[in-house]
Amino acid sequence: MGLPFGMALADKGQNVALYDINEATIGKVNDGIVPFKENGAEPVLKRVLKAKRLRATNDPSVIGQSKIVVTVIGTPVDEHLNPRVHDITRAIKEIEDQLRDDQLLIMRSTLYPGVTDKVQRYLKKRGKKTLVAFCPERIVEGHALTELYELPQIVAGCTPEATKRATALFKVLTDKVLVTKPKEAELAKLFTNTWRYINFAISNQFYMIAQAGGMDFYNIYDAMTTDYPRLKAFAKAGLAAGPCLFKDTMQLSAFSGNNFFLGHSAMLVNEGLPDFIVDGMQHKYDLSDKTVGVLGMAFKADKDDPRESLSYRLMKRLEVEADTVLCHDPFIKDPRFVSLDEITKRADIIVVATPHSEYRDLDWKGKKVVDMWNYYGNGGLI
Ligand SMILES: NC(=O)c1ccc[n+]([C@@H]2O[C@H](COP(=O)([O-])OP(=O)(O)OC[C@H]3O[C@@H](n4cnc5c(N)ncnc54)[C@H](O)[C@@H]3O)[C@@H](O)[C@H]2O)c1
């Protein structure tokens, strides 16, 4: 998230230093290599490096030399699903000595409601007048370099001066700036991700109901959505995962005193889909002597990001139930994974876990294909 944001600003003429602690990533970025799949990013990176408007470094003194400091450190959830707000407060303490009174500190990644004000109070207590703002990132991975210019930016300063200076920065990218209070912006970001997570859960629950009743979910889906504008947001069924949606839904739950039944239900449905698939397969086929091929381990199609991917949950359940499990992903390097050729030769049953484009034209030669996404148009049947 930090790299595309820095590149977008640099491409609009700002001087950007990317401070990171990962030496390998720093080396790649300074060599013009984007370390993850991001559409159209490499030419932009090369351009801003050549113009000397961007560089990556592990030297923390760049923090003190900058007019504006942007952090992308998030709030993960712990093993009890509580938000770990200390990650951000610890990071602020780490850079505290570098922060100056005339600087603006922008926090960009999702925060538990109240954390922006807490950071501002902390800095004030330490005698710092650094301006503080929360401006949540809302891009989707892979499309950062179009969305950073197209999406409205939510800007929430702790003071009017912080809002004014943060607005001026984002106006470099877009004319569409929306101003809220920090806690409102923190909730706006959590509501956005949670809305998406619940929306996917509706589709997944309906899919399970249709499947359990022996029906073709996608026939029903088409009948419901064709030329029916009110169901435009009705997603297809499929594994709903990744580093943001689950975590942010649980943060919202913690914020609502753990009384967020809708959020927890969505979690049970989405996290339960791999189990539903494996149970369905077991019901239909005796898996104990079967080799199952799992296609796609990234959390999303055509991405190279395995973080919190439910394909791994599917793999682990299948490893218990099936004789052999063979996994493939075109973008993720993992010594456990095999080639598509090997899956084609050895697998008795194929499960489409992540519908990467590369799988589109494969000929499975009559093999059983479990396809919750309806990628091959078989109605999503197990
Ligand atoms: N990816 C998105 O589209 C997106 C959108 C909105 C919010 N977020 C949130 O933003 C946060 C970051 O997401 P990401 O996808 O960019 O993660 P990432 O892991 O790709 O990037 C984080 C970077 O921070 C570096 N880092 C970690 N600790 C550091 C420290 N103490 N000092 C300096 N650098 C440090 C890491 O080396 C890494 O390069 C997460 O909380 C995520 O939920 C992400």
Coordinates of C-alpha atoms and ligand atoms in Angstrom, one line a residue:
M1 CA 0.0 0.0 0.0
G2 CA 2.9 2.4 0.8
L3 CA 4.7 1.7 -2.5
P4 CA 1.9 2.5 -4.9
F5 CA 0.9 5.6 -2.9
G6 CA 4.5 6.8 -2.9
M7 CA 4.8 6.2 -6.6
A8 CA 1.5 8.0 -7.4
L9 CA 2.7 11.0 -5.4
A10 CA 6.1 11.0 -7.0
D11 CA 4.6 10.7 -10.5
K12 CA 2.7 13.9 -9.7
G13 CA 5.9 15.7 -8.9
Q14 CA 6.3 15.1 -5.1
N15 CA 9.7 14.0 -3.6
V16 CA 9.1 10.7 -1.8
A17 CA 11.3 8.6 0.4
L18 CA 9.9 5.2 1.3
Y19 CA 11.2 4.1 4.7
D20 CA 11.1 0.3 5.3
I21 CA 12.9 -2.3 7.4
N22 CA 12.9 -5.0 4.8
E23 CA 16.3 -4.8 3.0
A24 CA 15.3 -7.2 0.2
T25 CA 12.2 -5.0 -0.7
I26 CA 14.2 -1.8 -0.5
G27 CA 16.8 -3.3 -2.9
K28 CA 14.1 -4.4 -5.4
V29 CA 12.3 -1.1 -5.4
N30 CA 15.5 0.9 -5.9
D31 CA 16.3 -1.5 -8.9
G32 CA 12.9 -0.7 -10.4
I33 CA 11.3 -4.0 -9.5
V34 CA 7.8 -3.9 -8.0
P35 CA 7.9 -6.7 -5.5
F36 CA 4.2 -7.7 -6.0
K37 CA 1.7 -7.8 -8.9
E38 CA 0.3 -4.4 -9.5
N39 CA -1.1 -3.4 -12.9
G40 CA 1.0 -0.8 -14.8
A41 CA 3.3 -0.2 -11.8
E42 CA 6.7 -1.1 -13.2
P43 CA 6.9 1.7 -15.9
V44 CA 5.8 4.3 -13.2
L45 CA 8.4 3.1 -10.8
K46 CA 11.2 3.2 -13.4
R47 CA 10.0 6.7 -14.4
V48 CA 10.0 8.2 -10.8
L49 CA 13.3 6.5 -10.0
K50 CA 14.9 8.0 -13.1
A51 CA 13.5 11.4 -12.3
K52 CA 15.0 10.9 -8.8
R53 CA 11.7 11.7 -7.1
L54 CA 11.4 8.4 -5.2
R55 CA 13.8 6.2 -3.3
A56 CA 13.4 3.4 -0.8
T57 CA 15.7 3.4 2.3
N58 CA 16.1 1.9 5.7
D59 CA 17.5 5.2 7.1
P60 CA 15.0 6.5 9.6
S61 CA 16.5 10.0 9.3
V62 CA 14.3 10.5 6.2
I63 CA 11.4 10.8 8.6
G64 CA 12.8 13.9 10.2
Q65 CA 13.7 15.4 6.8
S66 CA 10.1 15.1 5.5
K67 CA 7.3 17.7 5.6
I68 CA 4.7 15.0 5.6
V69 CA 5.1 11.6 7.2
V70 CA 2.6 8.8 6.1
T71 CA 2.4 5.6 8.1
V72 CA 0.9 2.4 6.7
I73 CA 1.1 0.3 9.8
G74 CA -2.2 -1.3 10.5
T75 CA -4.1 -2.8 13.4
P76 CA -4.1 -6.6 13.1
V77 CA -6.3 -8.7 15.3
D78 CA -4.8 -11.1 17.8
E79 CA -5.7 -14.8 18.5
H80 CA -8.7 -13.7 20.5
L81 CA -9.8 -11.4 17.6
N82 CA -9.0 -8.3 19.6
P83 CA -7.4 -5.4 17.7
R84 CA -3.7 -5.0 18.4
V85 CA -3.6 -1.2 18.6
H86 CA -0.1 -1.3 20.2
D87 CA 1.5 -2.0 16.8
I88 CA 0.7 1.6 15.7
T89 CA 1.4 3.2 19.1
R90 CA 4.7 1.3 19.3
A91 CA 5.6 2.5 15.8
I92 CA 4.8 6.1 16.7
K93 CA 7.0 5.8 19.8
E94 CA 9.8 4.4 17.6
I95 CA 9.8 7.5 15.2
E96 CA 8.8 10.0 17.9
D97 CA 12.3 11.5 18.1
Q98 CA 12.2 12.2 14.4
L99 CA 8.9 14.0 14.4
R100 CA 8.9 17.8 14.3
D101 CA 6.3 20.4 15.2
D102 CA 5.9 21.7 11.6
Q103 CA 5.2 18.2 10.2
L104 CA 2.0 16.5 9.3
L105 CA 1.7 12.8 10.3
I106 CA -0.9 11.0 8.2
M107 CA -2.0 7.5 9.2
R108 CA -3.2 5.6 6.1
S109 CA -4.0 2.0 7.0
T110 CA -7.1 0.9 8.8
L111 CA -7.3 1.9 12.4
Y112 CA -9.4 0.9 15.4
P113 CA -11.8 3.8 16.1
G114 CA -10.2 6.3 18.5
V115 CA -6.6 5.5 17.6
T116 CA -6.0 8.7 15.6
D117 CA -7.1 10.8 18.5
K118 CA -5.0 8.7 20.8
V119 CA -1.8 9.2 18.7
Q120 CA -2.5 13.0 18.7
R121 CA -3.0 13.0 22.5
Y122 CA 0.2 11.0 23.0
L123 CA 2.3 13.4 20.8
K124 CA 0.8 16.4 22.6
K125 CA 1.7 14.8 26.0
R126 CA 5.3 14.4 24.7
G127 CA 5.4 18.1 24.0
K128 CA 5.1 17.7 20.2
K129 CA 2.9 19.9 18.0
T130 CA 3.0 17.6 15.0
L131 CA -0.3 17.7 13.1
V132 CA -2.1 14.4 12.9
A133 CA -4.6 13.1 10.4
F134 CA -6.2 9.8 9.3
C135 CA -6.8 9.3 5.6
P136 CA -7.8 5.7 5.0
E137 CA -6.6 3.9 1.9
R138 CA -9.4 2.3 0.0
I139 CA -7.7 0.9 -3.1
V140 CA -8.0 -2.7 -4.3
E141 CA -4.8 -4.6 -4.7
G142 CA -3.7 -4.6 -8.3
H143 CA -5.5 -1.5 -9.4
A144 CA -3.8 1.0 -7.0
L145 CA -2.4 3.2 -9.8
T146 CA -5.7 3.9 -11.4
E147 CA -7.8 4.0 -8.2
L148 CA -5.5 6.4 -6.4
Y149 CA -6.4 9.0 -9.0
E150 CA -10.1 8.0 -9.3
L151 CA -11.4 7.3 -5.8
P152 CA -12.4 10.2 -3.6
Q153 CA -10.1 10.5 -0.6
I154 CA -11.4 10.7 2.9
V155 CA -9.5 13.2 4.9
A156 CA -9.8 13.6 8.7
G157 CA -7.5 15.8 10.6
C158 CA -7.4 16.1 14.4
T159 CA -7.3 19.9 13.9
P160 CA -8.5 22.2 11.1
E161 CA -4.9 22.8 10.2
A162 CA -4.2 19.1 9.9
T163 CA -7.2 18.7 7.6
K164 CA -6.1 21.6 5.5
R165 CA -2.6 20.3 5.0
A166 CA -3.8 16.7 4.4
T167 CA -6.4 18.0 1.9
A168 CA -3.6 19.8 0.0
L169 CA -1.6 16.6 -0.3
F170 CA -4.5 14.5 -1.6
K171 CA -5.5 17.3 -4.1
V172 CA -2.2 16.3 -5.8
L173 CA -3.9 13.0 -6.7
T174 CA -7.6 14.0 -7.1
D175 CA -10.1 16.8 -6.8
K176 CA -12.5 14.6 -4.8
V177 CA -11.7 15.1 -1.1
L178 CA -14.3 14.3 1.6
V179 CA -13.7 15.6 5.1
T180 CA -14.9 13.9 8.3
K181 CA -13.8 13.7 11.9
P182 CA -11.0 11.1 12.6
K183 CA -13.3 8.6 14.4
E184 CA -15.9 8.9 11.6
A185 CA -13.2 8.2 9.0
E186 CA -12.0 5.2 11.1
L187 CA -15.5 3.8 11.1
A188 CA -16.0 4.7 7.4
K189 CA -13.1 2.4 6.5
L190 CA -14.2 -0.4 8.9
F191 CA -17.8 -0.2 7.6
T192 CA -16.6 -0.3 4.0
N193 CA -14.6 -3.5 4.4
T194 CA -17.2 -5.1 6.7
W195 CA -20.0 -4.3 4.2
R196 CA -18.0 -6.1 1.5
Y197 CA -17.4 -9.1 3.9
I198 CA -21.0 -9.4 4.8
N199 CA -22.0 -9.1 1.2
F200 CA -19.8 -12.0 0.2
A201 CA -21.2 -14.0 3.1
I202 CA -24.8 -13.5 1.8
S203 CA -23.8 -15.0 -1.5
N204 CA -21.9 -17.8 0.1
Q205 CA -24.8 -18.6 2.4
F206 CA -27.2 -18.6 -0.5
Y207 CA -24.8 -20.8 -2.4
M208 CA -24.7 -23.4 0.4
I209 CA -28.5 -23.4 0.7
A210 CA -28.9 -24.0 -3.0
Q211 CA -26.2 -26.7 -3.1
A212 CA -27.5 -28.4 0.0
G213 CA -30.9 -28.5 -1.8
G214 CA -29.3 -30.1 -4.9
M215 CA -29.8 -27.0 -7.0
D216 CA -27.7 -25.0 -9.5
F217 CA -26.9 -21.8 -7.6
Y218 CA -25.8 -19.9 -10.6
N219 CA -29.0 -20.6 -12.5
I220 CA -30.8 -19.0 -9.6
Y221 CA -28.2 -16.2 -9.5
D222 CA -28.7 -15.4 -13.2
A223 CA -32.5 -15.5 -12.9
M224 CA -32.2 -13.0 -10.0
T225 CA -29.7 -10.6 -11.4
T226 CA -30.3 -10.4 -15.1
D227 CA -31.7 -6.9 -15.9
Y228 CA -32.5 -6.4 -12.3
P229 CA -30.7 -3.3 -11.1
R230 CA -31.5 -3.7 -7.4
L231 CA -29.3 -6.7 -7.2
K232 CA -26.2 -5.2 -8.9
A233 CA -24.2 -5.6 -5.7
F234 CA -25.1 -9.3 -5.3
A235 CA -21.7 -11.0 -5.5
K236 CA -21.0 -14.5 -6.8
A237 CA -20.1 -17.2 -4.3
G238 CA -16.4 -17.9 -3.6
L239 CA -13.7 -17.9 -1.0
A240 CA -13.8 -14.4 0.7
A241 CA -10.4 -13.8 2.3
G242 CA -7.3 -11.7 2.3
P243 CA -5.6 -9.5 4.9
C244 CA -8.3 -6.9 5.3
L245 CA -12.0 -8.0 5.3
F246 CA -11.9 -10.6 8.1
K247 CA -9.6 -8.5 10.3
D248 CA -11.7 -5.3 9.9
T249 CA -15.0 -7.1 10.5
M250 CA -13.5 -8.4 13.8
Q251 CA -12.2 -4.9 14.7
L252 CA -15.7 -3.5 14.2
S253 CA -17.0 -6.3 16.4
A254 CA -14.6 -5.4 19.1
F255 CA -15.6 -1.8 18.8
S256 CA -19.3 -2.7 19.2
G257 CA -18.6 -4.6 22.4
N258 CA -18.5 -8.0 20.7
N259 CA -22.2 -7.7 20.0
F260 CA -21.9 -7.6 16.2
F261 CA -23.8 -10.7 15.4
L262 CA -24.1 -10.0 11.7
G263 CA -20.3 -9.6 11.5
H264 CA -19.6 -12.8 13.4
S265 CA -22.2 -14.7 11.3
A266 CA -20.5 -13.5 8.1
M267 CA -17.2 -14.8 9.5
L268 CA -18.7 -18.2 10.2
V269 CA -20.2 -18.4 6.7
N270 CA -17.1 -17.2 4.8
E271 CA -14.6 -19.2 6.9
G272 CA -16.9 -22.2 6.7
L273 CA -17.1 -22.3 2.9
P274 CA -14.0 -24.5 2.5
D275 CA -15.4 -27.0 5.0
F276 CA -18.7 -27.0 3.2
I277 CA -16.9 -27.7 -0.1
V278 CA -14.9 -30.6 1.4
D279 CA -17.9 -32.0 3.2
G280 CA -19.8 -31.9 -0.1
M281 CA -17.0 -33.7 -1.9
Q282 CA -16.8 -36.3 0.8
H283 CA -20.5 -37.0 0.5
K284 CA -20.2 -37.5 -3.3
Y285 CA -16.8 -39.2 -3.7
D286 CA -14.8 -41.4 -1.4
L287 CA -11.8 -39.0 -0.9
S288 CA -9.7 -41.5 1.1
D289 CA -8.1 -43.0 -2.1
K290 CA -8.3 -39.9 -4.3
T291 CA -5.8 -37.3 -5.4
V292 CA -7.2 -33.8 -5.3
G293 CA -5.8 -30.9 -7.3
V294 CA -6.3 -27.4 -5.8
L295 CA -6.1 -24.6 -8.3
G296 CA -5.1 -21.2 -7.0
M297 CA -3.6 -20.4 -3.6
A298 CA -3.7 -16.5 -3.7
F299 CA -6.6 -14.9 -1.9
K300 CA -7.9 -13.4 -5.1
A301 CA -7.9 -14.1 -8.8
D302 CA -4.8 -12.9 -10.8
K303 CA -3.1 -11.7 -7.6
D304 CA 0.1 -13.0 -6.1
D305 CA -0.9 -12.4 -2.5
P306 CA -1.3 -15.5 -0.3
R307 CA -2.1 -13.6 2.9
E308 CA -5.0 -15.1 4.8
S309 CA -6.1 -17.0 1.7
L310 CA -8.8 -19.6 2.4
S311 CA -7.2 -21.8 -0.3
Y312 CA -4.8 -22.9 2.5
R313 CA -7.7 -23.8 4.8
L314 CA -9.2 -25.9 1.9
M315 CA -5.8 -27.5 1.4
K316 CA -5.4 -28.4 5.1
R317 CA -8.9 -30.0 5.3
L318 CA -8.3 -31.9 2.1
E319 CA -4.9 -33.1 3.4
V320 CA -6.8 -34.8 6.2
E321 CA -9.6 -36.3 4.1
A322 CA -7.9 -37.1 0.7
D323 CA -5.1 -39.5 -0.1
T324 CA -3.0 -36.8 -1.8
V325 CA -3.4 -33.1 -2.3
L326 CA -1.6 -31.3 -5.1
C327 CA -1.7 -27.4 -5.1
H328 CA -0.8 -25.0 -7.9
D329 CA -0.6 -21.2 -8.2
P330 CA 0.9 -19.4 -11.2
F331 CA 2.1 -16.4 -9.1
I332 CA 3.2 -17.8 -5.7
K333 CA 6.4 -19.7 -5.3
D334 CA 6.2 -22.5 -2.8
P335 CA 8.2 -25.7 -2.8
R336 CA 5.0 -27.6 -1.8
F337 CA 3.2 -26.6 -5.0
V338 CA 3.3 -28.6 -8.3
S339 CA 3.0 -27.8 -12.0
L340 CA -0.3 -27.7 -13.8
D341 CA 1.0 -30.6 -15.9
E342 CA 1.4 -32.8 -12.8
I343 CA -2.1 -31.9 -11.6
T344 CA -3.5 -32.7 -15.0
K345 CA -1.8 -36.1 -15.0
R346 CA -2.4 -37.1 -11.4
A347 CA -5.5 -35.5 -9.9
D348 CA -8.8 -37.4 -9.8
I349 CA -10.7 -34.3 -8.7
I350 CA -9.9 -30.7 -9.3
V351 CA -11.1 -27.8 -7.0
V352 CA -11.0 -24.3 -8.4
A353 CA -10.0 -22.4 -5.2
T354 CA -8.9 -19.1 -6.9
P355 CA -10.1 -18.5 -10.5
H356 CA -6.9 -17.2 -12.0
S357 CA -7.3 -16.4 -15.8
E358 CA -4.6 -19.0 -16.6
Y359 CA -7.0 -21.7 -15.7
R360 CA -9.7 -20.5 -18.1
D361 CA -8.9 -22.5 -21.2
L362 CA -7.6 -25.7 -19.6
D363 CA -9.1 -29.0 -20.8
W364 CA -9.7 -31.2 -17.8
K365 CA -10.5 -34.2 -20.1
G366 CA -13.6 -35.4 -18.2
K367 CA -12.1 -35.1 -14.7
K368 CA -14.4 -34.1 -11.9
V369 CA -14.2 -30.3 -11.3
V370 CA -15.5 -28.7 -8.1
D371 CA -16.2 -25.1 -9.1
M372 CA -17.8 -22.9 -6.5
W373 CA -17.1 -19.8 -8.7
N374 CA -18.9 -21.3 -11.7
Y375 CA -15.7 -20.6 -13.6
Y376 CA -16.4 -23.3 -16.1
G377 CA -20.1 -22.7 -16.1
N378 CA -21.2 -26.0 -14.5
G379 CA -23.5 -24.2 -12.0
G380 CA -21.0 -24.3 -9.2
L381 CA -21.8 -27.9 -8.4
I382 CA -19.6 -30.0 -6.2
Ligands
LIG1 N1 -3.3 -3.6 0.4 C1 -4.3 -2.7 0.4 O1 -4.9 -2.5 -0.6 C2 -4.8 -2.1 1.7 C3 -5.8 -1.2 1.6 C4 -6.2 -0.6 2.8 C5 -5.6 -0.9 4.0 N2 -4.6 -1.7 4.0 C6 -3.9 -2.0 5.3 O2 -2.6 -1.4 5.3 C7 -1.7 -2.1 6.1 C8 -0.5 -2.5 5.2 O3 -0.9 -3.3 4.1 P1 0.0 -3.7 2.9 O4 -0.8 -4.6 2.0 O5 0.7 -2.5 2.3 O6 1.1 -4.6 3.7 P2 2.6 -5.0 3.3 O7 3.0 -6.1 4.2 O8 2.6 -5.3 1.8 O9 3.5 -3.7 3.5 C9 3.9 -3.3 4.7 C10 5.3 -2.8 4.6 O10 5.7 -2.2 5.8 C11 7.0 -2.6 6.2 N3 7.2 -2.5 7.6 C12 6.7 -3.3 8.6 N4 7.0 -2.8 9.8 C13 7.7 -1.7 9.6 C14 8.3 -0.8 10.5 N5 8.3 -0.9 11.8 N6 9.0 0.3 9.9 C15 9.1 0.4 8.6 N7 8.5 -0.4 7.7 C16 7.8 -1.5 8.2 C17 7.1 -4.0 5.6 O11 8.4 -4.4 5.4 C18 6.3 -3.9 4.3 O12 7.2 -3.6 3.2 C19 -2.5 -3.3 6.6 O13 -2.9 -3.1 7.9 C20 -3.6 -3.4 5.6 O14 -4.7 -4.1 6.3 C21 -4.1 -2.3 2.9

